[in-house]
PDB file of C-alpha atoms in Angstrom:
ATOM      1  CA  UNK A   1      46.934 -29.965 -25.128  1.00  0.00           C
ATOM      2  CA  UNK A   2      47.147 -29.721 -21.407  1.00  0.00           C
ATOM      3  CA  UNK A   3      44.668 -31.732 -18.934  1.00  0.00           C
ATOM      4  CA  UNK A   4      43.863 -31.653 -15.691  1.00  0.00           C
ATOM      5  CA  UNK A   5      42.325 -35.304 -14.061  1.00  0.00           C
ATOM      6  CA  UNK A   6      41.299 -34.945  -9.950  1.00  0.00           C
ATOM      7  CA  UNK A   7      40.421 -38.304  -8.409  1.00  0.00           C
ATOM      8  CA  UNK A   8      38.362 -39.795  -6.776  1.00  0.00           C
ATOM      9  CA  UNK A   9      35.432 -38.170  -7.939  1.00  0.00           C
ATOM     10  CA  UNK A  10      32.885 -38.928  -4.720  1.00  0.00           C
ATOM     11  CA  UNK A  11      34.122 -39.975  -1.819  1.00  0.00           C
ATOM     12  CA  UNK A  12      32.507 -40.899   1.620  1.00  0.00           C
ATOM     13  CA  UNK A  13      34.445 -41.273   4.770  1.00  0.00           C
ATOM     14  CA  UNK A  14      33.713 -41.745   8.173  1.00  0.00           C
ATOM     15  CA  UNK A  15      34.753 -39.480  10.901  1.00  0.00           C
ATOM     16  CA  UNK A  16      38.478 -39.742  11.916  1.00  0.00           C
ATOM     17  CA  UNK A  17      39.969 -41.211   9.151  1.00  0.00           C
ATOM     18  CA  UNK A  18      42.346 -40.745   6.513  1.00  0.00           C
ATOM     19  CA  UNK A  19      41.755 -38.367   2.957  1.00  0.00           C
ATOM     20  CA  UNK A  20      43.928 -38.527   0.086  1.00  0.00           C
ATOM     21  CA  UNK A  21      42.704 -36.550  -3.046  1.00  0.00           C
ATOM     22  CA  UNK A  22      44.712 -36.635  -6.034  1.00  0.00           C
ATOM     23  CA  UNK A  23      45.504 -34.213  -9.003  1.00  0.00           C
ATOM     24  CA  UNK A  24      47.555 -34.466 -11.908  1.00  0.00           C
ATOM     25  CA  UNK A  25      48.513 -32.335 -15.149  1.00  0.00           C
ATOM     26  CA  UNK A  26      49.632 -33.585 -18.303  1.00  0.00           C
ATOM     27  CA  UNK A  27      50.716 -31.608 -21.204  1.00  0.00           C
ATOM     28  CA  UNK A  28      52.834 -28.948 -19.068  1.00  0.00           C
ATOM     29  CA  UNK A  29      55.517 -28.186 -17.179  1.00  0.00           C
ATOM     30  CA  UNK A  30      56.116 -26.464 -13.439  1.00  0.00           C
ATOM     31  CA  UNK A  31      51.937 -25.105 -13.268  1.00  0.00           C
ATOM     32  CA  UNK A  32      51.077 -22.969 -10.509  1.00  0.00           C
ATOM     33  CA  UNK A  33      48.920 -25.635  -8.626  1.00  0.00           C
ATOM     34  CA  UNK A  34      45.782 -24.867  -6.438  1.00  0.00           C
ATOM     35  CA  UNK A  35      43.259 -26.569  -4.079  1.00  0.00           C
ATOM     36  CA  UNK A  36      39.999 -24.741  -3.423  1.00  0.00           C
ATOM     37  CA  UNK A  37      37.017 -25.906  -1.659  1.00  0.00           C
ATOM     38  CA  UNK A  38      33.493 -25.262  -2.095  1.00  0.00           C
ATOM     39  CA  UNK A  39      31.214 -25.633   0.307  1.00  0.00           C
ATOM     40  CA  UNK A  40      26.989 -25.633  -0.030  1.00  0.00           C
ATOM     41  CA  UNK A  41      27.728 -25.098  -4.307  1.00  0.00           C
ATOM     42  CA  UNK A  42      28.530 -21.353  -3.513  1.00  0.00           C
ATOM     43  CA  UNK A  43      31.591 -19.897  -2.897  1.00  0.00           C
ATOM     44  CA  UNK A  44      35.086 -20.875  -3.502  1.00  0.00           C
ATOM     45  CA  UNK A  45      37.906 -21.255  -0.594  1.00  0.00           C
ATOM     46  CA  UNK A  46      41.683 -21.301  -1.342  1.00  0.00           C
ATOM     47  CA  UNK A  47      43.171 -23.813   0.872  1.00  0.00           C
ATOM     48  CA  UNK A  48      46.618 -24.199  -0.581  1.00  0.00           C
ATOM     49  CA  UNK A  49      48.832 -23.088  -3.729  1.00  0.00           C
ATOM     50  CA  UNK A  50      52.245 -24.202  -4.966  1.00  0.00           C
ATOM     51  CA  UNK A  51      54.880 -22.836  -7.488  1.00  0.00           C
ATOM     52  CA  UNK A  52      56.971 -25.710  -7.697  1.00  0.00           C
ATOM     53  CA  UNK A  53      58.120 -29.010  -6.257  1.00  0.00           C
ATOM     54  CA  UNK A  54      57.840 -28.941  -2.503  1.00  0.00           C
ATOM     55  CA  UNK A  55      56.419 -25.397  -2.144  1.00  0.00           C
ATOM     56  CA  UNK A  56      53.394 -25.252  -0.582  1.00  0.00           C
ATOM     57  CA  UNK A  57      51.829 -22.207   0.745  1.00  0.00           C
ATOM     58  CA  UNK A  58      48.583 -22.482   3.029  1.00  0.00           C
ATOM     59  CA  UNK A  59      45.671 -20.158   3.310  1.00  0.00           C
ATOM     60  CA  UNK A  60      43.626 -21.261   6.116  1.00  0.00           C
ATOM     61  CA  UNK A  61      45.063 -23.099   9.243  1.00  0.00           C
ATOM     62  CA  UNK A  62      42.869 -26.077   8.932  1.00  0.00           C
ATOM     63  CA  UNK A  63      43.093 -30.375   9.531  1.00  0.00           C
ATOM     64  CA  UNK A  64      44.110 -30.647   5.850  1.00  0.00           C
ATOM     65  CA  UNK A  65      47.605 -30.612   4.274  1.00  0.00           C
ATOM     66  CA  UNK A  66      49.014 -30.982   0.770  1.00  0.00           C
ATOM     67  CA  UNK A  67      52.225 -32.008  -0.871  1.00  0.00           C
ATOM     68  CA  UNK A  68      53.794 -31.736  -4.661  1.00  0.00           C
ATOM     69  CA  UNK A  69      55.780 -35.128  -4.716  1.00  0.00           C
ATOM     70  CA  UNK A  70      56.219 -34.288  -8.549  1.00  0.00           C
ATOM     71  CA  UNK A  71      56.020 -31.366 -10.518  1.00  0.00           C
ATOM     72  CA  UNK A  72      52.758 -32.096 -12.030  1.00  0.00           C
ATOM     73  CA  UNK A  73      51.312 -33.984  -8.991  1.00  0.00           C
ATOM     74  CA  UNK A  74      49.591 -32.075  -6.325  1.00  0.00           C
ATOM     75  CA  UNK A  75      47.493 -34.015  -3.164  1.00  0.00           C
ATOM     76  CA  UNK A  76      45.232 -32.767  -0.463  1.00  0.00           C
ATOM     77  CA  UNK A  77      45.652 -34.773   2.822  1.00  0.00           C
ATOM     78  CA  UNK A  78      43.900 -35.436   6.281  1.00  0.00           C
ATOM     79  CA  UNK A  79      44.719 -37.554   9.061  1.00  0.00           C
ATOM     80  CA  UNK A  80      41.635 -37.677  10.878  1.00  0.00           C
ATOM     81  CA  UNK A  81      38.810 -36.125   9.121  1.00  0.00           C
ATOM     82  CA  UNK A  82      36.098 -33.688  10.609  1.00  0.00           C
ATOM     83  CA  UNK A  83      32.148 -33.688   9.679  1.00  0.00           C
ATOM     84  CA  UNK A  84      33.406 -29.895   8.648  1.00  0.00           C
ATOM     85  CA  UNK A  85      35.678 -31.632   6.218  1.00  0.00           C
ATOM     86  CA  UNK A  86      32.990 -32.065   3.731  1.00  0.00           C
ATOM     87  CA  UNK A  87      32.676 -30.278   0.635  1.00  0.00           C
ATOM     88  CA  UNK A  88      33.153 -30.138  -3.211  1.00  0.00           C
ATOM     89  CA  UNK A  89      36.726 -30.119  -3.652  1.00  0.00           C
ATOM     90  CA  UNK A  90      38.024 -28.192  -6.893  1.00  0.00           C
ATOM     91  CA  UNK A  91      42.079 -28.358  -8.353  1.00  0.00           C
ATOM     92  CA  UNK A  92      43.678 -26.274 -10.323  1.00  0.00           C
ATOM     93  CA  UNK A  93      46.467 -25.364 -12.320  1.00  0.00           C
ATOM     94  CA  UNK A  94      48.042 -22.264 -14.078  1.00  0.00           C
ATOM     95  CA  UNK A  95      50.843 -21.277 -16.069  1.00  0.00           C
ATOM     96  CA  UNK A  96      53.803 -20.715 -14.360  1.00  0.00           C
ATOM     97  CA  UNK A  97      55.387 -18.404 -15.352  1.00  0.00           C
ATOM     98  CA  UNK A  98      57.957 -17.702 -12.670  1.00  0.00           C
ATOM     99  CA  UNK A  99      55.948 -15.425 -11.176  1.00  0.00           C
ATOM    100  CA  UNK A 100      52.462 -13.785 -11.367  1.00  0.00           C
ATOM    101  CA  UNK A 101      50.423 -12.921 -14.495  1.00  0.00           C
ATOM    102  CA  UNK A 102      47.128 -12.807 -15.412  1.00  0.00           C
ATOM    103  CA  UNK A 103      47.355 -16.331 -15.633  1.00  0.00           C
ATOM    104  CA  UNK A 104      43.733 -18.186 -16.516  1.00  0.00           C
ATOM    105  CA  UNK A 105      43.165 -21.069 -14.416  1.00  0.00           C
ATOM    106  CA  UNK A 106      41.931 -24.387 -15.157  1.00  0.00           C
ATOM    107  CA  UNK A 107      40.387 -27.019 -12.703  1.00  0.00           C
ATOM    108  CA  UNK A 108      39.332 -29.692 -12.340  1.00  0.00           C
ATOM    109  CA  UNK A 109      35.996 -31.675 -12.316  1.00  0.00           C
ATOM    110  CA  UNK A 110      36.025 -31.716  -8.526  1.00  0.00           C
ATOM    111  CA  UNK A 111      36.238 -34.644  -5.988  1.00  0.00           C
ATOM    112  CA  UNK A 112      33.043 -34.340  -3.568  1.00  0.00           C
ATOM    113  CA  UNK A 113      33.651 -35.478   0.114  1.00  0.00           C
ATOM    114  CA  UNK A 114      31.226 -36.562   2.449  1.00  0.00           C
ATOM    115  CA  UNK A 115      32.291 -37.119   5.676  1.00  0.00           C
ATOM    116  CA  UNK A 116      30.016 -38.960   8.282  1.00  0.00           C
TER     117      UNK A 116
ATOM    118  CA  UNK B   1      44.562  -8.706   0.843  1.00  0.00           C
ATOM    119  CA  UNK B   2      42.380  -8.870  -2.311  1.00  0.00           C
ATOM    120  CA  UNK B   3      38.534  -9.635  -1.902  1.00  0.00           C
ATOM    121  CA  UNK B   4      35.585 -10.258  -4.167  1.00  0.00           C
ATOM    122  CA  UNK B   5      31.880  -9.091  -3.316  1.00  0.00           C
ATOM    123  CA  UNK B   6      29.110 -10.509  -5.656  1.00  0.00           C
ATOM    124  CA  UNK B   7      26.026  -8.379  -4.237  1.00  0.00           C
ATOM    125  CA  UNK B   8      23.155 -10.576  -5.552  1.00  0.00           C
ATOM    126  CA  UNK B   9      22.575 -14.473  -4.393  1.00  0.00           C
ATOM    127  CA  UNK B  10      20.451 -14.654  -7.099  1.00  0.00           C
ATOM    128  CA  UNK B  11      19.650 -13.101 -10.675  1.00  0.00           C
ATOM    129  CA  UNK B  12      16.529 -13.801 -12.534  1.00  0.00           C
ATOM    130  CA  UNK B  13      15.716 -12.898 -16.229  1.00  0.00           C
ATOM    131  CA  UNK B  14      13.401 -13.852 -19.128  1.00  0.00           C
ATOM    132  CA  UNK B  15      15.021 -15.321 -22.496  1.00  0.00           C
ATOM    133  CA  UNK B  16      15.995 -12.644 -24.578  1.00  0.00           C
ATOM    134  CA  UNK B  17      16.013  -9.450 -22.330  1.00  0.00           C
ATOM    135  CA  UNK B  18      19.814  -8.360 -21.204  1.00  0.00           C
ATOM    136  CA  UNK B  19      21.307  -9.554 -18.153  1.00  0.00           C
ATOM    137  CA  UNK B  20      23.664  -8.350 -15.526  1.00  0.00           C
ATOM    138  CA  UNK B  21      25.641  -9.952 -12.572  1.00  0.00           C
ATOM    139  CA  UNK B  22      27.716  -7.655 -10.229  1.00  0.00           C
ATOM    140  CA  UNK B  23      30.775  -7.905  -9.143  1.00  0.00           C
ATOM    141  CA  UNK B  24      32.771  -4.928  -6.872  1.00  0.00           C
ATOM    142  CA  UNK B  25      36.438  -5.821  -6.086  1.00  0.00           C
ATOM    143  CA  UNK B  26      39.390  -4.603  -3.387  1.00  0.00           C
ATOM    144  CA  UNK B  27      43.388  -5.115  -3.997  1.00  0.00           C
ATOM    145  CA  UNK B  28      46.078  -3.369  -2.968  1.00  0.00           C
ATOM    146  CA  UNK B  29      47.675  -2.485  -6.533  1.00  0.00           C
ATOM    147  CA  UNK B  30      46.151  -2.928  -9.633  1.00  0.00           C
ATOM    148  CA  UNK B  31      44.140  -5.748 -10.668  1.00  0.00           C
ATOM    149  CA  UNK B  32      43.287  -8.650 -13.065  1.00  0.00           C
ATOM    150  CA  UNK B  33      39.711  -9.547 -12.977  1.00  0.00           C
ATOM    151  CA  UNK B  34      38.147 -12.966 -14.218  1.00  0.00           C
ATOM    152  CA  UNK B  35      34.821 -14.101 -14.457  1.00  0.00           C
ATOM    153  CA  UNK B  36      34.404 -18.328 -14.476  1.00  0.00           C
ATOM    154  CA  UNK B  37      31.181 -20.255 -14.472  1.00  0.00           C
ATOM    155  CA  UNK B  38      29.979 -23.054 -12.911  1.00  0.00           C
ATOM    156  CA  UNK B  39      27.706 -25.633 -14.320  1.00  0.00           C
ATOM    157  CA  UNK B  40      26.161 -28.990 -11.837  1.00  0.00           C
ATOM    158  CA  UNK B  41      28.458 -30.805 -10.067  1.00  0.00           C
ATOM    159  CA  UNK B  42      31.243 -29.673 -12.724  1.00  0.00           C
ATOM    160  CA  UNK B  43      34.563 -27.382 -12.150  1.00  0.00           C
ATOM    161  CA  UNK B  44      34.774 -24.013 -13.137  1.00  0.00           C
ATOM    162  CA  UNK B  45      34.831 -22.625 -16.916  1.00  0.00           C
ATOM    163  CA  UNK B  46      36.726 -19.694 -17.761  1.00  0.00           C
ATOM    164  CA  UNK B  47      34.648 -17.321 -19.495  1.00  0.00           C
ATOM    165  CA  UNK B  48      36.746 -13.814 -19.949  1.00  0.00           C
ATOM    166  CA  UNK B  49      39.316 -11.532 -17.818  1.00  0.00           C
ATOM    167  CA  UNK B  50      40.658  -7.971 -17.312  1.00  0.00           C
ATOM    168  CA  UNK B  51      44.254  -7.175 -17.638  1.00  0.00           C
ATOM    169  CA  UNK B  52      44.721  -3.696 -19.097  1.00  0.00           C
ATOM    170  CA  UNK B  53      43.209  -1.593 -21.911  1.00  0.00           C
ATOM    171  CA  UNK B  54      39.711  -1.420 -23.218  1.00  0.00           C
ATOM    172  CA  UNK B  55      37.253  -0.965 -20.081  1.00  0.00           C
ATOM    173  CA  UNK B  56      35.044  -3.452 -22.323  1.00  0.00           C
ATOM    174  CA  UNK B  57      36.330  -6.824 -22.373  1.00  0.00           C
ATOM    175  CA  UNK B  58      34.299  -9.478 -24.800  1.00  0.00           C
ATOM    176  CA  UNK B  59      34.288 -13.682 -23.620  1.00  0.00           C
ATOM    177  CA  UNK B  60      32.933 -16.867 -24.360  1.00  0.00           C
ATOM    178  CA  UNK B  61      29.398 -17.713 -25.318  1.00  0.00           C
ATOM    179  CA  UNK B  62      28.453 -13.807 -25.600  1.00  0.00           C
ATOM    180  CA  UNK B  63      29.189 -12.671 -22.435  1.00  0.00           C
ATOM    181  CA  UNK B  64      31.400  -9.243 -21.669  1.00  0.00           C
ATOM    182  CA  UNK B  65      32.252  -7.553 -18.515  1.00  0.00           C
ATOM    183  CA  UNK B  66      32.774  -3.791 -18.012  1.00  0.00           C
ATOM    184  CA  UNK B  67      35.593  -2.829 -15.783  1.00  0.00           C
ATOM    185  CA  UNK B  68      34.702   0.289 -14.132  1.00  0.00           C
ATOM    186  CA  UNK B  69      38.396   1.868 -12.685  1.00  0.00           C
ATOM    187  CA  UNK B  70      36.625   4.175 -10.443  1.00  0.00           C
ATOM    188  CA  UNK B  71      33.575   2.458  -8.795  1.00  0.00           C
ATOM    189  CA  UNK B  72      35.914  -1.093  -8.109  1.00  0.00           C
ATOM    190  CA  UNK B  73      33.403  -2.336 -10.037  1.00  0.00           C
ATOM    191  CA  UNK B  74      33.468  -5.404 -13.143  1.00  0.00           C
ATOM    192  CA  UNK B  75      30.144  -6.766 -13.527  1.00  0.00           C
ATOM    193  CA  UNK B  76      29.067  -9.599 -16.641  1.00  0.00           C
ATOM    194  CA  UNK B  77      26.801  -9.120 -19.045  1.00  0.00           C
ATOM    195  CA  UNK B  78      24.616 -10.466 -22.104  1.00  0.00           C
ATOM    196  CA  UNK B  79      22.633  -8.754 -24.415  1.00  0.00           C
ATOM    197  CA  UNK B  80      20.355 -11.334 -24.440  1.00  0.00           C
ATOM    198  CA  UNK B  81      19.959 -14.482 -22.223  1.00  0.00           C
ATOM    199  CA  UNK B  82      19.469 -17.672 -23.196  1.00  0.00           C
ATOM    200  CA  UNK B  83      18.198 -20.293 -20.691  1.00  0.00           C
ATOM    201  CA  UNK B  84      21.286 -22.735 -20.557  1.00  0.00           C
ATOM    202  CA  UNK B  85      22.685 -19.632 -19.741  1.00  0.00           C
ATOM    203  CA  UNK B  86      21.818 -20.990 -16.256  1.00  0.00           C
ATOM    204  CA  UNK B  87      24.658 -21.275 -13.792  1.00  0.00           C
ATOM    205  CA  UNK B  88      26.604 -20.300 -11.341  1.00  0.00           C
ATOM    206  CA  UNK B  89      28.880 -17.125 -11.709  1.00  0.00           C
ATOM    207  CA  UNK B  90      32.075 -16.279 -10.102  1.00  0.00           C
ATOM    208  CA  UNK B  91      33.801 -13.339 -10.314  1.00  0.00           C
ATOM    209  CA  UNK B  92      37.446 -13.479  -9.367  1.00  0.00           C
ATOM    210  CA  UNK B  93      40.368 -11.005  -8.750  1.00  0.00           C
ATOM    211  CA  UNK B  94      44.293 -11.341  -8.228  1.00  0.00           C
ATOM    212  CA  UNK B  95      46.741  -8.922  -7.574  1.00  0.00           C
ATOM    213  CA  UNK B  96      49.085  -7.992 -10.230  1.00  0.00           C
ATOM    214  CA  UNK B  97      52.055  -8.639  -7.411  1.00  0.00           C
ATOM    215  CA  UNK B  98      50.348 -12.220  -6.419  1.00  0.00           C
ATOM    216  CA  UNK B  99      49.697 -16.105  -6.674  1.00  0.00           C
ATOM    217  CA  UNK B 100      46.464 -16.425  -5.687  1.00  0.00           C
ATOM    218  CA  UNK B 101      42.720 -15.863  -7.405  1.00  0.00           C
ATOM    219  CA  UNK B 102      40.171 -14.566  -5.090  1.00  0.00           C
ATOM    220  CA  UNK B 103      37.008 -15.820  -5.792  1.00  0.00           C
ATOM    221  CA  UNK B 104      33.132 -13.781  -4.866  1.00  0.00           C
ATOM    222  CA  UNK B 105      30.743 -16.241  -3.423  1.00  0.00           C
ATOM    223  CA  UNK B 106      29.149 -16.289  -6.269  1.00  0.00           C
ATOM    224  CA  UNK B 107      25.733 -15.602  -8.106  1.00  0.00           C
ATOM    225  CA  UNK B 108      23.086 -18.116  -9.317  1.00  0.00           C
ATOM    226  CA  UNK B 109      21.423 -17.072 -12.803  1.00  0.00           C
ATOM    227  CA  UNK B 110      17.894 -17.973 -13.819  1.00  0.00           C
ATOM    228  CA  UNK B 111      16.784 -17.196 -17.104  1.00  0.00           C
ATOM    229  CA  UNK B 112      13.476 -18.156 -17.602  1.00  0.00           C
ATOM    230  CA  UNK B 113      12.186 -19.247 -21.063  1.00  0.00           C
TER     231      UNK B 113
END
């Protein structure tokens, strides 16, 4: 069966420094990856999805970045983090299916970020 | 570009009466809808989804949605409510053509024993 682990869980970081979330799927192969972000436990923000290795497509013009070093391995980066930066941060993953399809998606248990 | 609008911030109902949580919807060609739900501090559950067929769609845990073709509309409901039915509820769309899920801001139920 497939899984989905997101890590670290809670994380607290001072203004201006570095952010490196992790995510990892096991149990598939080339998912349709996905970070969201939550903010105030309401609605959900697509910051960045990828269809394979090195393809990364970006929502919202923002200080984050991510990168797929692997095919089941998606990260969200910062350099220098904002107090704006904070939020509940959510993977996911869907089928890929070499295209689109009504494709069910599965996160993650979310990495919260406080940054102060 | 696709969007989600869930009306209501809030719904409250008793155990045991019905319940309903909105959801209207905008894409460009024809859509698959998704409702998830959202428990503390957890990720999102999937609970059903829309692709074609039967305007009636039945999910987990008792819920169903009706997709409504003509009013953009596919809103959730339970014939009757049970309080760990308590959550949050997100109603999502993506475009047939598309990558990405488009989520409402979501809806906070209350059911009230």
């Amino acid at each position: 069966s497939q899984t989905i682990h997101q890590w670290p869980a809670t994380l607290v970081q001072p203004v201006g420094s570095p952010l490196s979330l992790e995510c990892t799927v096991e149990g598939t192969s080339n998912p349709n990856l996905y970070w969201y972000r939550q903010a105030a436990g309401r609605g959900l923000q697509l910051l960045f999805y990828s269809v394979g290795i090195g393809q990364i497509s970006s929502e919202v013009p923002q200080n984050l970045s991510a990168s797929r070093p692997q095919d089941r391995q998606f990260i969200l980066s910062s350099k220098k983090l904002l107090l704006s930066d904070s939020g509940f941060y959510l993977c996911a993953w869907s089928q890929g299916t070499g295209g689109s399809g009504a494709n069910v998606l599965t996160f993650g248990a979310g990495s919260r970020l406080t940054v102060l | 570009a696709q969007s989600v609008a869930q009306p209501e911030d809030q719904v409250n109902v008793a155990e045991g009466n019905p319940l309903t949580v909105k959801c209207t919807y905008s894409v460009s060609g024809n859509p698959y809808l998704f409702w998830y739900v959202q428990y503390p501090n957890r990720g999102l559950q999937f609970l059903l989804k829309y692709i074609t067929g039967d305007n009636l769609v039945k999910g987990s845990y008792g819920f169903e949605a009706e997709f409504n073709k003509s009013q953009t509309s596919f809103h959730l409901k339970k014939p009757s409510a049970l309080v760990s039915d308590s959550a949050l509820y997100f109603c999502a769309v993506k475009d047939t053509g598309g990558f990405k899920t488009i989520f409402g801001a979501g809806t906070r139920l209350f059911v009230k024993a």
